[in-house]
Coordinates of C-alpha atoms and ligand atoms in Angstrom, one line a residue:
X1 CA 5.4 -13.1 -27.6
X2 CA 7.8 -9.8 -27.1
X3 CA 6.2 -7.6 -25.4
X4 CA 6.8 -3.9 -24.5
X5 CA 5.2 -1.8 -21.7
X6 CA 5.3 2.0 -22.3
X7 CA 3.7 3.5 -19.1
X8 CA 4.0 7.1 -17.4
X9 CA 4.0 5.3 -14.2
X10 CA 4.8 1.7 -12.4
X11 CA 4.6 0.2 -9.1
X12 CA 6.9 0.2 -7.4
X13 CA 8.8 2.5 -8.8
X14 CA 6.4 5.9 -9.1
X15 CA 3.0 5.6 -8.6
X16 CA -0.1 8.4 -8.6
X17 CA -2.8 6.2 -9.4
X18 CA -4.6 3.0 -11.0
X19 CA -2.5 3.1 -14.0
X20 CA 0.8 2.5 -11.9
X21 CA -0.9 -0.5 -10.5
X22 CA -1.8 -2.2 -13.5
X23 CA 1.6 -1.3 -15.4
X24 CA 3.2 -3.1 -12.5
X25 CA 1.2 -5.9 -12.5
X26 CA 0.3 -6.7 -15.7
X27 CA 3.6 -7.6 -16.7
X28 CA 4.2 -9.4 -13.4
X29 CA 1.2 -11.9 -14.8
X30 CA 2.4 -12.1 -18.6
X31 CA 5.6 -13.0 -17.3
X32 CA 4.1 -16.0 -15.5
X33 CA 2.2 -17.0 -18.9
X34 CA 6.2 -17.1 -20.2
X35 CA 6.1 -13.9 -22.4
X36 CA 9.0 -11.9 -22.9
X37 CA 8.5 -8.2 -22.0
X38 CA 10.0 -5.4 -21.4
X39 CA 9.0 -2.4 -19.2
X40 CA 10.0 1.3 -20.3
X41 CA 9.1 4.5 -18.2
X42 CA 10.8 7.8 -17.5
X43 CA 13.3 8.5 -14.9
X44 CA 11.4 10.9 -12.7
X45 CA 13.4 12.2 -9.4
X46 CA 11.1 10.4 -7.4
X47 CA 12.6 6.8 -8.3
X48 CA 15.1 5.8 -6.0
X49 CA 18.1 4.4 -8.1
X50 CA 19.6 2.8 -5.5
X51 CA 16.7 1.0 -3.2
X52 CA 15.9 -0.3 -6.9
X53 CA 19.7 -1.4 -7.9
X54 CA 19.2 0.6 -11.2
X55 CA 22.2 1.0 -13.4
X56 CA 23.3 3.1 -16.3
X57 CA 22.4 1.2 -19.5
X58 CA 22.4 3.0 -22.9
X59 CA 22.9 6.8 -23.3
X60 CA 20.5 8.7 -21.0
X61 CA 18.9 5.2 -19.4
X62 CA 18.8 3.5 -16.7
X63 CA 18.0 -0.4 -16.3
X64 CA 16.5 -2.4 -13.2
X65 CA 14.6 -5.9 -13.0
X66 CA 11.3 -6.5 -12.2
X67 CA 9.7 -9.8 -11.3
X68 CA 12.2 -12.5 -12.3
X69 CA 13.5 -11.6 -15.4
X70 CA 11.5 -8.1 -16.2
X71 CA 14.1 -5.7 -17.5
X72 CA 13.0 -1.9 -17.0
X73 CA 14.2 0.9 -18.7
X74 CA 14.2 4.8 -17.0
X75 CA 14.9 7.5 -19.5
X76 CA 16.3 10.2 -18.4
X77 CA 16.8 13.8 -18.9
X78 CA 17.3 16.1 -16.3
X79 CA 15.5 19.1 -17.9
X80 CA 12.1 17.1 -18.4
X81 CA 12.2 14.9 -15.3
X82 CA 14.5 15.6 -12.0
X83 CA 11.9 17.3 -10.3
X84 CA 8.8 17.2 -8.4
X85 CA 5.4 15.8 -9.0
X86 CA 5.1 13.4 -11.9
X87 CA 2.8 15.5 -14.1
X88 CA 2.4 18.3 -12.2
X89 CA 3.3 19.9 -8.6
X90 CA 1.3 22.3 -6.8
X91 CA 1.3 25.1 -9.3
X92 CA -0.7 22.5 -11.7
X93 CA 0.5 20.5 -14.4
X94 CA 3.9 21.2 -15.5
X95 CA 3.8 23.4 -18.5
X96 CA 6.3 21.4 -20.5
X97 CA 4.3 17.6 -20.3
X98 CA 4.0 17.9 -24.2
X99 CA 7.9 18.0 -24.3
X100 CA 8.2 15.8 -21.7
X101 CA 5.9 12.7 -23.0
X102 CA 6.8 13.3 -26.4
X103 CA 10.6 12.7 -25.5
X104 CA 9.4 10.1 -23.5
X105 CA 7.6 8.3 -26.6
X106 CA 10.5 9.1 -29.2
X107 CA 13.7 7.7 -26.9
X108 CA 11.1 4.7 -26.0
X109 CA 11.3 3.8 -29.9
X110 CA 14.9 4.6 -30.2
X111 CA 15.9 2.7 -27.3
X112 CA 14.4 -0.5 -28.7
X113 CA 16.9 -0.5 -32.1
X114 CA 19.2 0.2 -29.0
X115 CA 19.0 -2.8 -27.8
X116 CA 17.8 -4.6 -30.6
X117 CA 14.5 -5.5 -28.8
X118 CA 12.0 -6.3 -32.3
X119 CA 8.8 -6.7 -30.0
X120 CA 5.5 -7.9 -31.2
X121 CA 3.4 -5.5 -29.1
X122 CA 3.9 -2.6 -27.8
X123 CA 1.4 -1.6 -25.1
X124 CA 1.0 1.5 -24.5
X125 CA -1.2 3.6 -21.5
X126 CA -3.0 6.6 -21.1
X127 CA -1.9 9.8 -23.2
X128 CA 1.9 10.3 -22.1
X129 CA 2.2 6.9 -24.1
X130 CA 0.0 7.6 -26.7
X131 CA 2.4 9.1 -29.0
X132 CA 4.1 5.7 -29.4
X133 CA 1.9 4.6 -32.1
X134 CA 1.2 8.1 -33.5
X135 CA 5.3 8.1 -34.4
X136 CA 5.3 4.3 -34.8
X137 CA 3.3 4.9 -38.0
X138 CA 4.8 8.4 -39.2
X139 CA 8.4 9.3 -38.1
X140 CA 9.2 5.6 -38.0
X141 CA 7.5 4.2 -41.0
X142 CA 10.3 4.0 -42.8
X143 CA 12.3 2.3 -40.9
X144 CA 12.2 -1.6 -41.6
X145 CA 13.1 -2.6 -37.6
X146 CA 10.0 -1.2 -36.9
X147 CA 8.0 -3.0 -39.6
X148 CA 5.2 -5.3 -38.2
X149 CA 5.3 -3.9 -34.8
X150 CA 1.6 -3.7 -33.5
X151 CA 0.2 -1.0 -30.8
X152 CA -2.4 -1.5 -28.1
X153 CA -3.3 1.7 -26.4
X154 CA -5.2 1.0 -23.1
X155 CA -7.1 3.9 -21.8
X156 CA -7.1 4.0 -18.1
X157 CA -9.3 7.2 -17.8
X158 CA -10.8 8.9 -20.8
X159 CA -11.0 12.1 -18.9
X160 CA -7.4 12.9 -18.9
X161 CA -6.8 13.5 -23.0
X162 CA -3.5 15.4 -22.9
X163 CA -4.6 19.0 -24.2
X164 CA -2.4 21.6 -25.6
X165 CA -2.1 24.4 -27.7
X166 CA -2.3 24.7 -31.5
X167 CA 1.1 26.4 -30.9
X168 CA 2.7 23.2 -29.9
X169 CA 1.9 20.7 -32.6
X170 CA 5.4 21.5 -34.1
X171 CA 7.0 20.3 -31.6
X172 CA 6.0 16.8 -32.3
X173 CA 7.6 16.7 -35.6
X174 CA 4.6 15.3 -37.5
X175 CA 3.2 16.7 -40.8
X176 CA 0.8 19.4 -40.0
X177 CA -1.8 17.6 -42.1
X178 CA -2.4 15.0 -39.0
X179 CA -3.6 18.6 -37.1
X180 CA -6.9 17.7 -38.8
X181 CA -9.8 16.4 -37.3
X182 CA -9.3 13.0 -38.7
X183 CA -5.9 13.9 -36.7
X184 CA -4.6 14.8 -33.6
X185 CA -6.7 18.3 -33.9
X186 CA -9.5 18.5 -30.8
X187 CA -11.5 22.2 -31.1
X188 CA -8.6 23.8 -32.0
X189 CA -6.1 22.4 -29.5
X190 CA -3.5 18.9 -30.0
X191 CA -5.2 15.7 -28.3
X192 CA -2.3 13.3 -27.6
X193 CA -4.8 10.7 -26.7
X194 CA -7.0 11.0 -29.3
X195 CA -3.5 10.6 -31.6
X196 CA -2.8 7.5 -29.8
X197 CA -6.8 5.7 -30.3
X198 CA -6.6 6.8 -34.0
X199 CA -3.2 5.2 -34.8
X200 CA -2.9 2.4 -32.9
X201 CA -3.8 -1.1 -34.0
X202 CA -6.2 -2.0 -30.7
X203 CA -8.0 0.1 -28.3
X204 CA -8.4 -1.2 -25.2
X205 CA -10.1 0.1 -21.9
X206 CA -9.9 -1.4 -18.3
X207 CA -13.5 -3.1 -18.0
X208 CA -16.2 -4.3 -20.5
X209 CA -19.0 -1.7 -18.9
X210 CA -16.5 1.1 -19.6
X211 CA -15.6 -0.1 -23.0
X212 CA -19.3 0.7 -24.0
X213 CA -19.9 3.5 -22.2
X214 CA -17.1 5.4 -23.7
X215 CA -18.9 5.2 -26.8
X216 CA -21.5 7.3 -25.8
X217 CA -21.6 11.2 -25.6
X218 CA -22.2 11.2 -21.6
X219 CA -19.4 9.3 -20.9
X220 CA -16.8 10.2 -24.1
X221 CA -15.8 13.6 -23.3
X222 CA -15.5 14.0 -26.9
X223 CA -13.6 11.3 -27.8
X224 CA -17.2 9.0 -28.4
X225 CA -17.0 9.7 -31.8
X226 CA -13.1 8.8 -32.8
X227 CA -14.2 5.4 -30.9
X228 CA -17.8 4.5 -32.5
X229 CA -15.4 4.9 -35.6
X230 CA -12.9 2.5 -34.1
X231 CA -15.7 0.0 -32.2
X232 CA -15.0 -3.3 -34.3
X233 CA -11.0 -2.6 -32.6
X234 CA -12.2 -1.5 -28.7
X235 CA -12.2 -4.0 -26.2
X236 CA -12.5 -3.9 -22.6
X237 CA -10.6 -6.1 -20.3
X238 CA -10.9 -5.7 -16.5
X239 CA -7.9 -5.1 -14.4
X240 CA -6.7 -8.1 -12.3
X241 CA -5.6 -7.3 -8.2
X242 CA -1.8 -7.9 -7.8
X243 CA -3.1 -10.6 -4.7
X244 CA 0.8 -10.5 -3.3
X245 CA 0.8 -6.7 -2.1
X246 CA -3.0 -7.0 -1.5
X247 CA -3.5 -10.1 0.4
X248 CA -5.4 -10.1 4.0
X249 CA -3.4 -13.1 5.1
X250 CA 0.5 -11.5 4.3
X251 CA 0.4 -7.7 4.5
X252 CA 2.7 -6.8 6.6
X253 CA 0.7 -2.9 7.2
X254 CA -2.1 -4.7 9.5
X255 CA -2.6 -5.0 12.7
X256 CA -3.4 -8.5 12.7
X257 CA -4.0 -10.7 9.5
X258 CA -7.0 -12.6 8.7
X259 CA -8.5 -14.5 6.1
X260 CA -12.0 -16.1 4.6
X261 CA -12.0 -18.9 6.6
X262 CA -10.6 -17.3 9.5
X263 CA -11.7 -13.7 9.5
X264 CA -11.3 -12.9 13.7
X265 CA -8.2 -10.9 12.8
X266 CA -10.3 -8.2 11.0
X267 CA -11.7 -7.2 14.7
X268 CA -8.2 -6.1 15.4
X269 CA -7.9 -4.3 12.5
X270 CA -10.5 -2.6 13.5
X271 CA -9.7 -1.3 16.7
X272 CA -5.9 -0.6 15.4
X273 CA -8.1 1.7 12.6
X274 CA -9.9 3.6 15.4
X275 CA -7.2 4.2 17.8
X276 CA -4.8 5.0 15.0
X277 CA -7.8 7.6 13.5
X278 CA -8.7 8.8 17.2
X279 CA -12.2 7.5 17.2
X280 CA -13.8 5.9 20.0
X281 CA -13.0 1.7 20.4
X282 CA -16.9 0.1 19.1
X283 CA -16.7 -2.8 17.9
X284 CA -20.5 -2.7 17.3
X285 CA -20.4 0.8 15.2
X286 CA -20.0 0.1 11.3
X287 CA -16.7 1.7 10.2
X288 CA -17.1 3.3 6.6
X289 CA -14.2 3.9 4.8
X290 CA -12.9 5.7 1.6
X291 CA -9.4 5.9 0.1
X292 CA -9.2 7.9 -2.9
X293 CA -8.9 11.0 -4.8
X294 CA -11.2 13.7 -3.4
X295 CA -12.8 14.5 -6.9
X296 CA -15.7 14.5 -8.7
X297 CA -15.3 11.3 -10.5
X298 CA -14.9 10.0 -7.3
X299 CA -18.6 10.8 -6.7
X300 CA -17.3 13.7 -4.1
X301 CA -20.4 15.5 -5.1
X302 CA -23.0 13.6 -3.7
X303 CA -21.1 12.7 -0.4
X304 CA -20.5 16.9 0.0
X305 CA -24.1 16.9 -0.3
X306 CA -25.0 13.5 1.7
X307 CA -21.9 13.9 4.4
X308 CA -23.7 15.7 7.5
X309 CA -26.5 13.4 7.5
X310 CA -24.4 10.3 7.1
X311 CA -22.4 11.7 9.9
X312 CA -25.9 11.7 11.9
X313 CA -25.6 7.7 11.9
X314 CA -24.6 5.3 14.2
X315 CA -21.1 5.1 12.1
X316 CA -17.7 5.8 12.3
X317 CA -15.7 6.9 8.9
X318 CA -12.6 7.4 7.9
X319 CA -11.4 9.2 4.5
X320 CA -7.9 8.8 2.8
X321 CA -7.0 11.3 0.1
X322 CA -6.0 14.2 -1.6
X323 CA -7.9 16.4 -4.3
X324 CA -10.2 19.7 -4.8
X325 CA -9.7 22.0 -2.0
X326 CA -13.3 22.4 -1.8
X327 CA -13.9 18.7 -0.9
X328 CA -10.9 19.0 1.8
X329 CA -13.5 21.7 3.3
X330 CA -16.3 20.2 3.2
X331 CA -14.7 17.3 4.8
X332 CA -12.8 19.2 7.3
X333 CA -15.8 21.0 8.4
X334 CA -17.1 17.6 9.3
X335 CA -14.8 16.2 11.5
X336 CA -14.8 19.7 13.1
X337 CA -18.3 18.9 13.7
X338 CA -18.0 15.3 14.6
X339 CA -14.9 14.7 16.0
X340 CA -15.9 11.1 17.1
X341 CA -17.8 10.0 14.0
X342 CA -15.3 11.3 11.1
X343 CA -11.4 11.6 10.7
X344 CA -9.4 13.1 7.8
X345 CA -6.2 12.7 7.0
X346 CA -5.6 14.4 3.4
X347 CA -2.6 12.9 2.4
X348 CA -1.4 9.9 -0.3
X349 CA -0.3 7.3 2.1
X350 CA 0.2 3.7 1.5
X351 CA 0.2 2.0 4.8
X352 CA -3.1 3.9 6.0
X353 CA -4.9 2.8 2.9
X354 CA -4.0 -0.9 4.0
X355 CA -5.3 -0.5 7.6
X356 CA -8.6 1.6 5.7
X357 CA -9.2 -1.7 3.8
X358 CA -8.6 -4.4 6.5
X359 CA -10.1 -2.5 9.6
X360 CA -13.3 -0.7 7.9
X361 CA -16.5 -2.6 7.3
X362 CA -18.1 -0.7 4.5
X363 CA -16.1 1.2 1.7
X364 CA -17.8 3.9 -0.2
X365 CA -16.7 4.3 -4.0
X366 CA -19.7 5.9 -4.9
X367 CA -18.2 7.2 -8.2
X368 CA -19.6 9.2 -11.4
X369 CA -18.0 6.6 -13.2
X370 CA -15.0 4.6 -12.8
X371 CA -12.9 3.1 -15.6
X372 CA -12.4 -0.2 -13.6
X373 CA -11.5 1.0 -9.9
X374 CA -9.1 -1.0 -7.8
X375 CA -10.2 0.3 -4.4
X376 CA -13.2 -2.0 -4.7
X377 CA -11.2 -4.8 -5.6
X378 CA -9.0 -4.5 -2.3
X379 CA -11.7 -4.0 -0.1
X380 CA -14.0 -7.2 -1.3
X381 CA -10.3 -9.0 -1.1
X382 CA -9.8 -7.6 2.9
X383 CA -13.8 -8.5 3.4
X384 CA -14.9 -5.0 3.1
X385 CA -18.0 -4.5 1.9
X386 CA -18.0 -1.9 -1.5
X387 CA -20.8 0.1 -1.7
X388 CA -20.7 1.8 -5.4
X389 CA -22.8 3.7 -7.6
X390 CA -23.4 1.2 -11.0
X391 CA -21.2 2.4 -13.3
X392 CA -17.8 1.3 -15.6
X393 CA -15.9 -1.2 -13.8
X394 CA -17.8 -1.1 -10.4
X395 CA -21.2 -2.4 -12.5
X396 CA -18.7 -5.4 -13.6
X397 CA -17.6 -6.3 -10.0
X398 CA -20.1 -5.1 -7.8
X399 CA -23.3 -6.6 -7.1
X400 CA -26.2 -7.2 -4.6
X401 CA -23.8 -10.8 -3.9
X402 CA -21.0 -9.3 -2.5
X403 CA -21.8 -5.2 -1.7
X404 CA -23.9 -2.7 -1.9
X405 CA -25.1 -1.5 -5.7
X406 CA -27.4 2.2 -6.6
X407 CA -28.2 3.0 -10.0
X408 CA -29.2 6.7 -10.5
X409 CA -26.6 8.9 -9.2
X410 CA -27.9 11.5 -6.0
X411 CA -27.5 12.0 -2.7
X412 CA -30.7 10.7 -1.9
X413 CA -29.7 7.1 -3.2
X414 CA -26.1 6.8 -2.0
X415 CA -27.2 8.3 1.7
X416 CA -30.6 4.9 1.2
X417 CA -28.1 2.8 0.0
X418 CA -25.8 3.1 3.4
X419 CA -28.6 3.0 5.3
X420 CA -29.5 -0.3 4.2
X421 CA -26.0 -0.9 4.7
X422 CA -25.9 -0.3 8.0
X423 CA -29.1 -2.0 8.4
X424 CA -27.4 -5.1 6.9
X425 CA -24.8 -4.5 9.1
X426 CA -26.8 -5.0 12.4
X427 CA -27.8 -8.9 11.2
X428 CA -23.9 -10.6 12.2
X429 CA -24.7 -14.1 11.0
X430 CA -25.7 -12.5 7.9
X431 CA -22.7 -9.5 7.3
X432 CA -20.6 -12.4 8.5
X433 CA -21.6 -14.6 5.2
X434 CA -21.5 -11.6 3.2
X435 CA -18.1 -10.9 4.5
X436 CA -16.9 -14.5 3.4
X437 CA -18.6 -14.0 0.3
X438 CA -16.5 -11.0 -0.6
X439 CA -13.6 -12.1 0.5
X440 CA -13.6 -15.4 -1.5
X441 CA -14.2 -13.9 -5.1
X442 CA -11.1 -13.9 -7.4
X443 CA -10.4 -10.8 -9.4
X444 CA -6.6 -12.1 -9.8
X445 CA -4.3 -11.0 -12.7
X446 CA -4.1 -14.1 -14.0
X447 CA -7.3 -14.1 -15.9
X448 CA -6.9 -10.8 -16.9
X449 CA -3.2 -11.4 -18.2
X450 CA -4.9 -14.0 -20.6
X451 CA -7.0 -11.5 -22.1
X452 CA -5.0 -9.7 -23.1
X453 CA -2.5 -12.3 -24.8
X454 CA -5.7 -13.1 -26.8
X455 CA -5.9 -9.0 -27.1
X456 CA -2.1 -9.1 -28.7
X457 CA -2.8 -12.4 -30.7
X458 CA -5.9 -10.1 -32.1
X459 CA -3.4 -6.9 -32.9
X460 CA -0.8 -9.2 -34.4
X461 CA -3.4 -10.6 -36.7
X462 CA -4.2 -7.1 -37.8
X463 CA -2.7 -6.1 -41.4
Ligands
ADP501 P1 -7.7 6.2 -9.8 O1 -8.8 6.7 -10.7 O2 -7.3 7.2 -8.7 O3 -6.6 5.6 -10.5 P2 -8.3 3.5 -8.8 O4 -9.4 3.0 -7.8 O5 -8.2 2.8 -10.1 O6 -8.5 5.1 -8.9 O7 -6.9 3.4 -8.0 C1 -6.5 4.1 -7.0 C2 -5.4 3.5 -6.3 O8 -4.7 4.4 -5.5 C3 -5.8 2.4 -5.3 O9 -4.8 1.4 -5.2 C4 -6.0 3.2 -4.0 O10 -5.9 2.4 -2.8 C5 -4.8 4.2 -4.1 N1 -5.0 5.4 -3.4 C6 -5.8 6.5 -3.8 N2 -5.6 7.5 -2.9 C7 -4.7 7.1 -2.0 C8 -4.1 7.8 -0.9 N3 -4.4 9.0 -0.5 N4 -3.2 7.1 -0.2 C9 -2.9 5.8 -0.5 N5 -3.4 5.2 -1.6 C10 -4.3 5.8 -2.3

């Protein structure tokens, strides 16, 4: 099959989140399956053009190679994307993203009569791609290269919709008809997402748990309705783990490596986390960690409320992250407390988040809900032991097997839930099997990339 990728963002090349991780990786695994596929992304002033070898290929784009054979387009424009921050900087989000991801969805579909690429997919991801099908079926109806072409819109997070003002729908070009509510029209203001689930062939979300749940009013935000209208075409398809960055046994960001059947290297890691994090060298005091976005999705709510009593137990915890400036408080106020038990470092950091995973023993993801979640996946792979709230894609890898599950969201069952952690913790024959449990379940791409070739044999069948 030809297959095109349209995503905001791509490991390696620009990454803010989960979405970068999959775009990478997905096409990494289809590629094995022998698919053709092309990758197309804007050129943000981020990307390094020369640590990636990327070259001027048609007007306004540059060209690179991922994987073996993985051609991957940059369009540029100065205006829209040489500077900082991918969507936003620390003013907020840039005031122009509907110019910019509009642009970014028109010059995607030029480029492939460009190059004469005819795919049979495209694939698109999260709202700054979900104009693709939107023009796909108006602007470029007409057009007979683009005849047959079917969409797949995968929605990463249904939180972030793309929201703007009634003012700005002429920009897109479209008849104003489609600013309806069987349209792009959202109480009163343009939802690019909501553009995106209505014309394109499949919707798609990132685990079967979420798939549901984002048919239903608490988890929609809005958009439940548009999807129970949609349900026979919305799918749910779990992320796979790229297992080459994140493998125990190779990374090159740890201390020492380790793997199931020889897991004394994680000990190491351990002691590299501590001293790196300034906390005191126990071996024998369970290290919690967290990487992730300080937010409320991220369940930053109850662990405000829950933190100085956690901090009260025999544990150690480290927290990776960036986000609301009232969870950096909070947080900061806590390692002023207890400088021995908690350290902070509020920052996006890659090689950190590697040592969290291998040297912690518990890591908290104790989110609202979570479309899939990776950082659970990485930590059962580096036999750390997830302790989640049940919801989205954490219900559909998390269980009493391999972590540590609570299924009504407080403080009071997240803070009972690490206490029989920790009380879990203190049995070593038994964390060790636990450990070795974690470790050896297999949430590869490989399944995943299967999927979703029967998800693109599905949309190709569609009429
Ligand atoms: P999100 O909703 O943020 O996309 P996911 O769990 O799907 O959440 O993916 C988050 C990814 O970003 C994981 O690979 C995680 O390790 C990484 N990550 C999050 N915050 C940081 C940080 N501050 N430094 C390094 N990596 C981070």
């Amino acid at each position: 099959m030809k297959i095109v990728m349209c995503a905001s963002e791509v490991v390696p090349f620009a990454k803010t989140g989960g979405l970068a991780d999959v775009a990478g990786a997905l096409p990494l695994a289809l590629e094995k399956e022998n698919q053709e596929i092309i990758i197309i992304m804007p050129r943000y002033k981020a990307i390094d053009a020369a640590k990636f070898n990327l070259k001027p290929s048609k007007n306004g784009v540059l060209s690179g190679v991922l994987g073996k054979n993985i051609k991957v387009y940059f369009i540029e424009n100065a205006d829209l994307f040489d500077r900082d921050g991918l969507y936003g900087d620390k003013n907020g989000d840039h005031k122009d993203n509907l110019d910019r991801f509009s642009y970014y969805c028109r010059k995607s579909l030029d480029l492939l009569k460009e190059i004469n690429f005819k795919p049979d997919i495209i694939h698109c991801h999260d709202w700054q791609s979900a104009l693709v099908p939107v023009f796909l079926k108006t602007i470029y109806a007409k057009d007979p290269f683009y005849k047959n072409i079917r969409t797949i819109l995968t929605i990463h997070n249904i939180g972030y919709q793309g929201l703007f003002p009634k003012d700005e729908f002429g920009k897109l070009g479209l008849d104003w008809s489609l600013f309806s509510m069987e349209g792009l029209e959202f109480y009163g203001q343009v939802n690019i997402l909501k553009g995106g689930m209505i014309f394109s062939d499949i919707i798609n979300t990132v685990s079967p748990t979420y798939a549901k749940e984002i048919q239903t009013k608490e988890f929609g935000f809005g958009l439940e309705g548009v999807l129970n209208k949609r349900r026979n075409s919305v799918f749910g398809i779990l992320n796979g783990l790229d297992y080459d960055i994140w493998d125990p046994q190779s990374d090159k960001f740890i201390a020492k490596n380790f793997s199931a059947d020889s897991p004394e290297g994680k000990a190491k890691d351990k002691e590299d986390l501590q001293a790196l994090c300034k906390l005191p060298l126990k071996k024998d005091v369970p290290l919690l960690g967290i990487v992730s976005r300080l937010a409320e999705q991220k369940g930053f709510d109850i662990l405000a409320e829950g933190i100085d009593e956690i901090c009260k137990m025999n544990i150690q915890m480290v927290i990776l992250g960036t986000g609301d400036i009232k969870y950096h408080e909070v947080m900061q106020s806590m390692v002023a407390k207890y400088p021995k038990v908690i350290s902070l470092a509020l920052k996006f950091d890659d090689t950190l988040a590697h040592k969290i995973y291998a040297g912690s023993d518990i890591f908290i993801m104790p989110s609202r809900y979570e479309p899939c979640g990776l950082g659970q996946l990485i930590s059962l792979r580096y036999g750390t032991i997830p302790l989640v709230f049940k919801t989205g894609g954490l219900a559909d890898t998390v269980n009493s097997e391999n972590g540590f599950i609570f299924d009504s969201y407080s403080r009071i069952r997240l803070v009972k839930t690490i206490r029989k952690a920790l009380d879990a913790f203190k049995d070593k024959a038994g964390w060790s099997a636990l450990v070795k449990k974690a470790m050896k379940c297999n949430f590869s791409w490989e399944a995943s990339a299967k999927k979703y070739l029967d998800l693109y044999a599905k949309a190709k069948a569609k009429k």
